Short mmCIF file of N, CA, C and O in Angstrom, two decimals:
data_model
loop_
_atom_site.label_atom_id
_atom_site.label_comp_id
_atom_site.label_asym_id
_atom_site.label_seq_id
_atom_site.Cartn_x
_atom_site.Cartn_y
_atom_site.Cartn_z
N UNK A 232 0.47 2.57 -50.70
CA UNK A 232 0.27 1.15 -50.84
C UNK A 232 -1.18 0.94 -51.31
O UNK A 232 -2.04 1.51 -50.64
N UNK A 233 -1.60 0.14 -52.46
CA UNK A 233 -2.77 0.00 -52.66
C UNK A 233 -3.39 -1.40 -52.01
O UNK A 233 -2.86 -2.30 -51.36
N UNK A 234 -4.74 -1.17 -52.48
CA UNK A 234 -5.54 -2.38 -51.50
C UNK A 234 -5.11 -3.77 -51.77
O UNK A 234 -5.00 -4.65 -50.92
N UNK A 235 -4.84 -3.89 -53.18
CA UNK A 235 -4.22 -5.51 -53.11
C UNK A 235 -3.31 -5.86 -52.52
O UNK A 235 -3.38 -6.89 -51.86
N UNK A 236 -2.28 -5.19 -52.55
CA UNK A 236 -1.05 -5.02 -51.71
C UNK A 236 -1.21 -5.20 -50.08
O UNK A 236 -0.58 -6.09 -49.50
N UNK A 237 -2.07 -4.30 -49.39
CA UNK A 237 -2.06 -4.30 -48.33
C UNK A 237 -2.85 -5.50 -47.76
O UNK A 237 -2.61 -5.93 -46.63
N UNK A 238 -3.68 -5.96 -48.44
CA UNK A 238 -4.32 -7.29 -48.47
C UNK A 238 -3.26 -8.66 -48.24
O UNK A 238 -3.04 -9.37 -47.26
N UNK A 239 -2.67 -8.65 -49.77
CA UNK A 239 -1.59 -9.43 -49.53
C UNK A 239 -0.45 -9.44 -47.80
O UNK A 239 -0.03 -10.34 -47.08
N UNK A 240 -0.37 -8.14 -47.81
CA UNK A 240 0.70 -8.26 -46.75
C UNK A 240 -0.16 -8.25 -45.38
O UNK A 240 0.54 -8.05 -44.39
N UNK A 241 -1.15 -8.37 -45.21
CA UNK A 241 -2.36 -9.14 -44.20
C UNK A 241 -2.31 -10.42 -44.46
O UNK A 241 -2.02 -10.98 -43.41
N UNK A 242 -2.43 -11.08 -45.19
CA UNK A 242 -2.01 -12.49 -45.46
C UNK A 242 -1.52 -13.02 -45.07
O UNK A 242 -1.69 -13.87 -44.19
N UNK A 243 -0.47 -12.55 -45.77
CA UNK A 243 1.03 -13.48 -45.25
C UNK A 243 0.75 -13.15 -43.56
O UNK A 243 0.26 -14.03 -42.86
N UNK A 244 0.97 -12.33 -43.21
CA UNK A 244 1.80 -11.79 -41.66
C UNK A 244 0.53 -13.02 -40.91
O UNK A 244 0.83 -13.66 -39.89
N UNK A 245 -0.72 -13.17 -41.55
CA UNK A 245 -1.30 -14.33 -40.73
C UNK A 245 -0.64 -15.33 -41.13
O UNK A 245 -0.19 -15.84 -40.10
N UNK A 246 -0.26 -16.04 -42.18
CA UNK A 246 0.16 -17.19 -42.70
C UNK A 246 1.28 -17.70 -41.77
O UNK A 246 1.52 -18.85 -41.39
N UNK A 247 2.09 -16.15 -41.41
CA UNK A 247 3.32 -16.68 -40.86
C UNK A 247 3.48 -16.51 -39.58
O UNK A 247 4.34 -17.21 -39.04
N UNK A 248 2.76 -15.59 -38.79
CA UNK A 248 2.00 -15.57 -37.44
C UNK A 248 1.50 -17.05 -36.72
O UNK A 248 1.88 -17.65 -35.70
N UNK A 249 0.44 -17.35 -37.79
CA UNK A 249 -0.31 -18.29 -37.48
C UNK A 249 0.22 -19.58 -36.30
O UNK A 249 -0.38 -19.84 -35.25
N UNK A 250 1.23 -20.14 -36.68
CA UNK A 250 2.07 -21.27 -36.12
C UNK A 250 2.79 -20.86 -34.77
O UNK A 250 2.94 -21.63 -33.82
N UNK A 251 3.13 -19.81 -34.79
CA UNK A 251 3.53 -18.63 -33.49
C UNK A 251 2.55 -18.62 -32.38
O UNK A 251 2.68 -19.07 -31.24
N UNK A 252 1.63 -18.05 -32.89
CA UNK A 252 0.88 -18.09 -32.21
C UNK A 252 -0.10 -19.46 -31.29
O UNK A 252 -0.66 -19.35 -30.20
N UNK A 253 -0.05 -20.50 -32.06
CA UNK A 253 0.03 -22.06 -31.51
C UNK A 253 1.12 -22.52 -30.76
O UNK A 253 1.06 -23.20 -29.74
N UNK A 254 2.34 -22.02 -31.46
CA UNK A 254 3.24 -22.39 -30.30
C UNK A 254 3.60 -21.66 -29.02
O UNK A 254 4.21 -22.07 -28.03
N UNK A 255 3.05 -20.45 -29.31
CA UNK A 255 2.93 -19.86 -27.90
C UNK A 255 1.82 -20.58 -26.61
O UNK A 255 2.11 -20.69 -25.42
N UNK A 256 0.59 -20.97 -27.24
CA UNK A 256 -0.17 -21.99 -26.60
C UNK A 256 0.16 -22.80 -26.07
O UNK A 256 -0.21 -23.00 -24.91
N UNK A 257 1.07 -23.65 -26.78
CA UNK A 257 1.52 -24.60 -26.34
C UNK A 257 2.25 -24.61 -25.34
O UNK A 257 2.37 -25.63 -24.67
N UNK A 258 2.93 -23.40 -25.02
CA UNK A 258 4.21 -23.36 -24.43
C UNK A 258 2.98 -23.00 -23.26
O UNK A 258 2.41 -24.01 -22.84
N UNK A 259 2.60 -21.93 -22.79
CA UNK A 259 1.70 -21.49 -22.11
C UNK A 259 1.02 -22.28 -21.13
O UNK A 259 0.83 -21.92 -19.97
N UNK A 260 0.58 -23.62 -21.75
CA UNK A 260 -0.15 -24.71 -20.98
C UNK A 260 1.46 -25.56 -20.05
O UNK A 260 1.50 -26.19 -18.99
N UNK A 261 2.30 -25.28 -20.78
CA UNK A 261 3.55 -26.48 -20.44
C UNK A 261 4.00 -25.33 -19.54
O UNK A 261 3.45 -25.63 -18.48
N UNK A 262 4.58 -24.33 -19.35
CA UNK A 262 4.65 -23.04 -18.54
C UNK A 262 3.45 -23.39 -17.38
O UNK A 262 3.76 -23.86 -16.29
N UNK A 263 2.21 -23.13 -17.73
CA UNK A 263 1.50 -23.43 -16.43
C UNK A 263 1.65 -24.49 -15.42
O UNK A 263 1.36 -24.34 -14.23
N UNK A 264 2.19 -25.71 -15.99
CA UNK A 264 2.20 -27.02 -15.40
C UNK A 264 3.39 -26.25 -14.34
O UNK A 264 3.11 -26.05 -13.16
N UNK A 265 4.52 -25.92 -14.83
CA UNK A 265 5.74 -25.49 -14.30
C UNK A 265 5.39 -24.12 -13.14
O UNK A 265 5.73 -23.98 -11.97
N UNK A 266 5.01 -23.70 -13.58
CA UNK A 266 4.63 -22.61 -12.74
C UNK A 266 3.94 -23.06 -11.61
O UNK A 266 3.96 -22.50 -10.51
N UNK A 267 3.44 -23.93 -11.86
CA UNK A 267 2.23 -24.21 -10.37
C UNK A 267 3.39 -25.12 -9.83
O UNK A 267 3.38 -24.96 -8.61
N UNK A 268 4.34 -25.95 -10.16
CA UNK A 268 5.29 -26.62 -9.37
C UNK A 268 6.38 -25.27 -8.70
O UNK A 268 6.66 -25.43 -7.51
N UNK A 269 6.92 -24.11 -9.33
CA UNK A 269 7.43 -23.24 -8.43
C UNK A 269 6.91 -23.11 -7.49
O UNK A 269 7.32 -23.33 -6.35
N UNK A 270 5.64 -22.61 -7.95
CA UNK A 270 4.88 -21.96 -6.85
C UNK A 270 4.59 -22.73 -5.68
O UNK A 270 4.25 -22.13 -4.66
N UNK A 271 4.68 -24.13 -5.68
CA UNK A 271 4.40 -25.37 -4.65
C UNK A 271 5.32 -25.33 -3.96
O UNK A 271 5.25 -25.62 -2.77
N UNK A 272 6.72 -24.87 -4.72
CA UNK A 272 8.05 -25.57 -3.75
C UNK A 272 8.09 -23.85 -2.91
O UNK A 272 8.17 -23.63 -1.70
N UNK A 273 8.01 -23.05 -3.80
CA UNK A 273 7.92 -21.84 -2.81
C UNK A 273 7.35 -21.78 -1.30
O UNK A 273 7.83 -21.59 -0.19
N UNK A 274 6.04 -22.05 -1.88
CA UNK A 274 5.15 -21.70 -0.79
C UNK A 274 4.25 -22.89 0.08
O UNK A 274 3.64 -22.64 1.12
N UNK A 275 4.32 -24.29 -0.63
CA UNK A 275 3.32 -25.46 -0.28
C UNK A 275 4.17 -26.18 0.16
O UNK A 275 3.70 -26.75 1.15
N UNK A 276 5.65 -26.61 -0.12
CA UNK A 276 5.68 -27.80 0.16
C UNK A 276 6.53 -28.00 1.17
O UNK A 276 7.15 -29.06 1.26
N UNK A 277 6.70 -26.80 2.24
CA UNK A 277 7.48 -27.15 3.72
C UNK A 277 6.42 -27.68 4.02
O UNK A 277 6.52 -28.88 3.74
N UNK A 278 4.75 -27.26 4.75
CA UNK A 278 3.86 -28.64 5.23
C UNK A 278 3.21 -29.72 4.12
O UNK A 278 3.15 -30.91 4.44
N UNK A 279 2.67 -29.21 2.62
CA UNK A 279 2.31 -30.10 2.42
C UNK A 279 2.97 -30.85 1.42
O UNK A 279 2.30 -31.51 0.63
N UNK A 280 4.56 -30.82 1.32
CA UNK A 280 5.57 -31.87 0.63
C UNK A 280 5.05 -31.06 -1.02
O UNK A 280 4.08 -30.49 -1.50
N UNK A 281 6.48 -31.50 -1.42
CA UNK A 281 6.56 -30.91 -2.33
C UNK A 281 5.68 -31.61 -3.84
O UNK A 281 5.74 -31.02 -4.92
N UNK A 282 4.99 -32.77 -3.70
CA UNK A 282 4.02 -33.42 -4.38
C UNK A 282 2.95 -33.37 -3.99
O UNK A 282 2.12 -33.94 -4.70
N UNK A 283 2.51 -32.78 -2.85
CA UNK A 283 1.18 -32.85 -1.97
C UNK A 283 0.78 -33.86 -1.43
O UNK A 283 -0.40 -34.16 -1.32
N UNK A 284 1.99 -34.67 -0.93
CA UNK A 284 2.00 -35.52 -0.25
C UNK A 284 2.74 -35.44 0.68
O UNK A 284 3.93 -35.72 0.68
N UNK A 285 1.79 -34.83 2.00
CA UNK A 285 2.29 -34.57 2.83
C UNK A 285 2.60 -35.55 3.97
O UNK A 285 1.87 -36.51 4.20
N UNK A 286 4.16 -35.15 4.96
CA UNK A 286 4.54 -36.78 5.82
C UNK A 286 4.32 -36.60 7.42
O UNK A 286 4.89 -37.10 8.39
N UNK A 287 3.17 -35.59 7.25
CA UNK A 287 2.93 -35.13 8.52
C UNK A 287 1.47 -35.06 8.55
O UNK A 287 0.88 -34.27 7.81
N UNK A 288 0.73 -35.97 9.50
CA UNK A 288 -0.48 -36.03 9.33
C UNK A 288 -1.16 -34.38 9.83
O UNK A 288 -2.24 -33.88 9.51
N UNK A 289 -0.17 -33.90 10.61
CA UNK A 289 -1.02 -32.28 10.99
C UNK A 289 -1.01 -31.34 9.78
O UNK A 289 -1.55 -30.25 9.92
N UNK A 290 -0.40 -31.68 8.48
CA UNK A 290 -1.42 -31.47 7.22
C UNK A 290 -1.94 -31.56 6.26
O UNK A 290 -1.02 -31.69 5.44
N UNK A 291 -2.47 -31.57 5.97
CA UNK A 291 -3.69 -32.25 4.56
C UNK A 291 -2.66 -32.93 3.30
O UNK A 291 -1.58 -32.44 2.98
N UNK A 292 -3.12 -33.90 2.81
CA UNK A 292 -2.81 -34.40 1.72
C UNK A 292 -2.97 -33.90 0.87
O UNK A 292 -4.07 -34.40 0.64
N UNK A 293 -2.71 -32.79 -0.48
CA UNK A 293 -3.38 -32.11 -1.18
C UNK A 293 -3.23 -33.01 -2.77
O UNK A 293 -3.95 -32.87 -3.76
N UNK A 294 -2.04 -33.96 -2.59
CA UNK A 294 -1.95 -34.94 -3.62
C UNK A 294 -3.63 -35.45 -4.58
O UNK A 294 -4.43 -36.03 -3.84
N UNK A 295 -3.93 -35.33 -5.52
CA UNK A 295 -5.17 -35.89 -6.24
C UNK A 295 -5.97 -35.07 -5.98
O UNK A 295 -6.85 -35.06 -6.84
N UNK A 296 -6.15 -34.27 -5.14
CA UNK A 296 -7.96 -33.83 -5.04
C UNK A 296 -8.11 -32.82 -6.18
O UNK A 296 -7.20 -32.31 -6.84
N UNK A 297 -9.50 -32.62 -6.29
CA UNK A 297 -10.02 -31.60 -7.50
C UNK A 297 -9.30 -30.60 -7.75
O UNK A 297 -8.44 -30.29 -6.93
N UNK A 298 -9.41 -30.12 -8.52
CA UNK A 298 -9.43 -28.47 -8.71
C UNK A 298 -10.43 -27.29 -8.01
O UNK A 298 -10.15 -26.25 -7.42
N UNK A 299 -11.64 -27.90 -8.33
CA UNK A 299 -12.73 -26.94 -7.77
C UNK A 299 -12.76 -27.14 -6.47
O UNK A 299 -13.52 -26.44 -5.80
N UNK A 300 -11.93 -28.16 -5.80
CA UNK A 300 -11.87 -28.29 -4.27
C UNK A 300 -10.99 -27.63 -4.13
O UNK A 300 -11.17 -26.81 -3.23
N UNK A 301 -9.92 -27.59 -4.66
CA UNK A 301 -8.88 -26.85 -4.15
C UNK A 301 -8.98 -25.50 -3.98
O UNK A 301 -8.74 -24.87 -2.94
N UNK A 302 -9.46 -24.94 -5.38
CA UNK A 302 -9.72 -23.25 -5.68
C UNK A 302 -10.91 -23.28 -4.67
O UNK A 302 -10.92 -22.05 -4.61
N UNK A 303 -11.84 -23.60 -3.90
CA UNK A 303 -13.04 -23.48 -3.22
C UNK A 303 -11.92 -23.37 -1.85
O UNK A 303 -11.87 -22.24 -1.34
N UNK A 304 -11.13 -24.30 -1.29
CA UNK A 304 -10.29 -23.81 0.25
C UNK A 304 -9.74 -22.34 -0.12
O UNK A 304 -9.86 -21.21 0.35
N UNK A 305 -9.18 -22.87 -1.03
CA UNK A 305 -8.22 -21.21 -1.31
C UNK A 305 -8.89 -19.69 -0.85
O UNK A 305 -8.44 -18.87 -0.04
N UNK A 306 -10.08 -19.64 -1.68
CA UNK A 306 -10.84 -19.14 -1.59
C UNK A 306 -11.67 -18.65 0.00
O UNK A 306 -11.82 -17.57 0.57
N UNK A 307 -12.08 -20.06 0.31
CA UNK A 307 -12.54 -19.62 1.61
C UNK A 307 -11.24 -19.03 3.14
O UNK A 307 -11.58 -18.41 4.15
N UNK A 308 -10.04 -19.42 2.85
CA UNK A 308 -9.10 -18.75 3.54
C UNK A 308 -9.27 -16.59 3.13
O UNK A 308 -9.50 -15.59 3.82
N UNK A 309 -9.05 -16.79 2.01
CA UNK A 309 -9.02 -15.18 1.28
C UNK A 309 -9.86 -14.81 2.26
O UNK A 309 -9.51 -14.10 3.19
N UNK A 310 -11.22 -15.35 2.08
CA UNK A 310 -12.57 -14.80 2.26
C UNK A 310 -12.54 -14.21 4.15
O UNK A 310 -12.99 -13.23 4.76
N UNK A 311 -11.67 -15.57 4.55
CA UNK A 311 -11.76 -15.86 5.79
C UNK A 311 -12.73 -16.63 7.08
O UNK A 311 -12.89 -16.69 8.30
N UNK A 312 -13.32 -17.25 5.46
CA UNK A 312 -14.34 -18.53 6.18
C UNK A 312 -13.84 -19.51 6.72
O UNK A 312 -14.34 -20.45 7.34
N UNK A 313 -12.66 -19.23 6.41
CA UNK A 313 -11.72 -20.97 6.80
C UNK A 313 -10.58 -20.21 7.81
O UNK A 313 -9.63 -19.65 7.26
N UNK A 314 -10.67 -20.21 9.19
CA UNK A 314 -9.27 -19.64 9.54
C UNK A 314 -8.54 -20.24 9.76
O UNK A 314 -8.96 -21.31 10.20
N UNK A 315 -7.11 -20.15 9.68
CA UNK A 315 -5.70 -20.34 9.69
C UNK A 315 -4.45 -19.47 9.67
O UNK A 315 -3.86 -19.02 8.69
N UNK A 316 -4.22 -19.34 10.82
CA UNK A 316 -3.06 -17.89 10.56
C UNK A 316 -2.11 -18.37 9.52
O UNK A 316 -1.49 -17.53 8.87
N UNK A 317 -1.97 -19.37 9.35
CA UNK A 317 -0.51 -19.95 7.98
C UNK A 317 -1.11 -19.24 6.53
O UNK A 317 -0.66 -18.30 5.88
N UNK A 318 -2.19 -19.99 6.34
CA UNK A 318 -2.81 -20.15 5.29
C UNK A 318 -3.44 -18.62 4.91
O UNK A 318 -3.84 -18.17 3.83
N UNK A 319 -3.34 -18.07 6.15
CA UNK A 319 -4.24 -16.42 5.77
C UNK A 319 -2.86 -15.82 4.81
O UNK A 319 -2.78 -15.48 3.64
N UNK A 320 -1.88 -15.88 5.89
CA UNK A 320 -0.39 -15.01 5.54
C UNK A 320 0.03 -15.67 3.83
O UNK A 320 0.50 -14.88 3.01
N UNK A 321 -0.20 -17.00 3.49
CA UNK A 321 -0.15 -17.74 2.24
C UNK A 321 -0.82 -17.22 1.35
O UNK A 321 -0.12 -16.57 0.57
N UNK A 322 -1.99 -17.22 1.11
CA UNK A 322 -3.05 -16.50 0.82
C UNK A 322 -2.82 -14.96 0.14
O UNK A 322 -2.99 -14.56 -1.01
N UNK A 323 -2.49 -14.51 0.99
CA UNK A 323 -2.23 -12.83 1.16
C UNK A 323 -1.32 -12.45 0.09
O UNK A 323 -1.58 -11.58 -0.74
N UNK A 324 0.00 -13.28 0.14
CA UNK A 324 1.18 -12.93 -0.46
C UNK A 324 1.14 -13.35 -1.52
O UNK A 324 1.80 -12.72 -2.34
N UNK A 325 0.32 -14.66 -2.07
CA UNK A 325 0.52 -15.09 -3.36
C UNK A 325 -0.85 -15.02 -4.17
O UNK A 325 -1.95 -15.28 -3.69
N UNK A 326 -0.58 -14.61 -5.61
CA UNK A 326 -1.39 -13.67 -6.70
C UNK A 326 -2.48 -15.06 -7.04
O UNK A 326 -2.27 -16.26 -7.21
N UNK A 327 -3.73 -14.23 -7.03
CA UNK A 327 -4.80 -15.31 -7.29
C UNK A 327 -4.30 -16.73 -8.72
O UNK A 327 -4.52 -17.93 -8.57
N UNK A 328 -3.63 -16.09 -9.97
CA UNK A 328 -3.26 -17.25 -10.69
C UNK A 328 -2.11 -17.69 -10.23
O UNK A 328 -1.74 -18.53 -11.05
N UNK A 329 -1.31 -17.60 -9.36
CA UNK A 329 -0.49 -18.65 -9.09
C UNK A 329 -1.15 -19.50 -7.86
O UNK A 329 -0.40 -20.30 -7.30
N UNK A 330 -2.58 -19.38 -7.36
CA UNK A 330 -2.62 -19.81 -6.45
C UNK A 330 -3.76 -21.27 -7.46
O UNK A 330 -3.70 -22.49 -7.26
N UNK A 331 -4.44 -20.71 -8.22
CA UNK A 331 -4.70 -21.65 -9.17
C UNK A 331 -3.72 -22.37 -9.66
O UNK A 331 -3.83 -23.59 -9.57
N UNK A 332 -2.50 -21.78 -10.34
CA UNK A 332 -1.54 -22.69 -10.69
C UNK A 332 -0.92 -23.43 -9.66
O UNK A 332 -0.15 -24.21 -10.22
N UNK A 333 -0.85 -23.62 -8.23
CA UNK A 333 -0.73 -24.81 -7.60
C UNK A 333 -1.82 -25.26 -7.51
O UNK A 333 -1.55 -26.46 -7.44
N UNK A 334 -3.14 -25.18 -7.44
CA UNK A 334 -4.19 -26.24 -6.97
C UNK A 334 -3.93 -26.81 -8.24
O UNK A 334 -3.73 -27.95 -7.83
N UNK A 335 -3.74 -26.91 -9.74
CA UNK A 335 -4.27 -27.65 -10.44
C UNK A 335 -2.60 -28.28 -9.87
O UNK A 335 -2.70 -29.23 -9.10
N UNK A 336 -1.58 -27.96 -10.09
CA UNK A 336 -0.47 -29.09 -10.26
C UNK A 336 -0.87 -29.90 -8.86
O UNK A 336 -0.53 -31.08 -8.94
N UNK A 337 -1.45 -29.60 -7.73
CA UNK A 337 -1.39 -30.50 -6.86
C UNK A 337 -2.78 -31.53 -7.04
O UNK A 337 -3.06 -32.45 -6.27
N UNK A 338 -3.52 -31.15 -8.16
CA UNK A 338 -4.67 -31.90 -8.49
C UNK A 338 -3.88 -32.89 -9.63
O UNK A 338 -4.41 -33.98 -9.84
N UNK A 339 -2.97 -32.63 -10.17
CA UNK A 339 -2.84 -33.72 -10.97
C UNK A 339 -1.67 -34.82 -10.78
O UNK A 339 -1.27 -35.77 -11.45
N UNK A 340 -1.29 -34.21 -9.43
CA UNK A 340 -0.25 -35.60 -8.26
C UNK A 340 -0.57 -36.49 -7.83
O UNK A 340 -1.55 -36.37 -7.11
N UNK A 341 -0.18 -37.40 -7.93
CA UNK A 341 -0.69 -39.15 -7.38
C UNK A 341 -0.70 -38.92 -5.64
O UNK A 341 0.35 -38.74 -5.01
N UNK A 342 -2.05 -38.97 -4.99
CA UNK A 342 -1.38 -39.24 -3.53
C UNK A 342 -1.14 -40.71 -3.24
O UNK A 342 -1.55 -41.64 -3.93
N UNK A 343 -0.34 -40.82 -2.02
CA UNK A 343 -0.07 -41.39 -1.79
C UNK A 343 -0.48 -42.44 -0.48
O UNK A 343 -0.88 -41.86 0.52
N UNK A 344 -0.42 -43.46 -0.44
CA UNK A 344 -0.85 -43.95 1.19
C UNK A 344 0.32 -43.62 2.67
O UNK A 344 1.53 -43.82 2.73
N UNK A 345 -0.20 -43.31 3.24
CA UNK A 345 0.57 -43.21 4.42
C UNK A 345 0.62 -41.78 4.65
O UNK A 345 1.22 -41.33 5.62
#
């Protein structure tokens, strides 16, 4: 194969790549949204409801708050600055990005009053 040739067929394979590869993005971000809702009903939302609006004041509302608040508790459970035998065993079992992928879906839930 000579160089123009192989040039050309570098080209294209971006030309036609290109859009693939955006729509994999796309999907990726819409996948994350989803993923952090599995991961909520899995593991979050017997105490804190499956929107993070929880109907039991013995635990936290996780509905609206930050991200960097959220990933900062998470964190300090791992660490074990924060104890909680629930939250240690929670912690433990589920993989640092799915544990990001629920703080952000529960950061971008309306809480609620009551």
């Amino acid at each position: 194969m000579d160089s123009k040739t192989l040039i050309g067929a570098v080209c294209l394979t971006v030309v036609v790549m290109a859009p693939v590869a955006v729509a994999r993005a796309q999907r990726a971000s819409g996948d994350e949204a989803e993923r952090g809702r599995i991961i909520v009903q899995a593991e979050c939302a017997a105490c804190h409801g499956a929107d993070g609006n929880s109907a039991s004041p013995q635990f936290p509302k996780l509905a609206g708050q930050k991200v960097a608040y959220l990933d900062a508790q998470l964190e300090a459970f791992q660490a074990g600055e924060r104890p909680s035998a629930v939250m240690t065993k929670v912690v433990a079992s589920v993989s640092d990005a799915d544990l990001a992928a629920a703080a952000r879906y529960f950061s971008e839930q309306t809480v609620r009053a009551g």
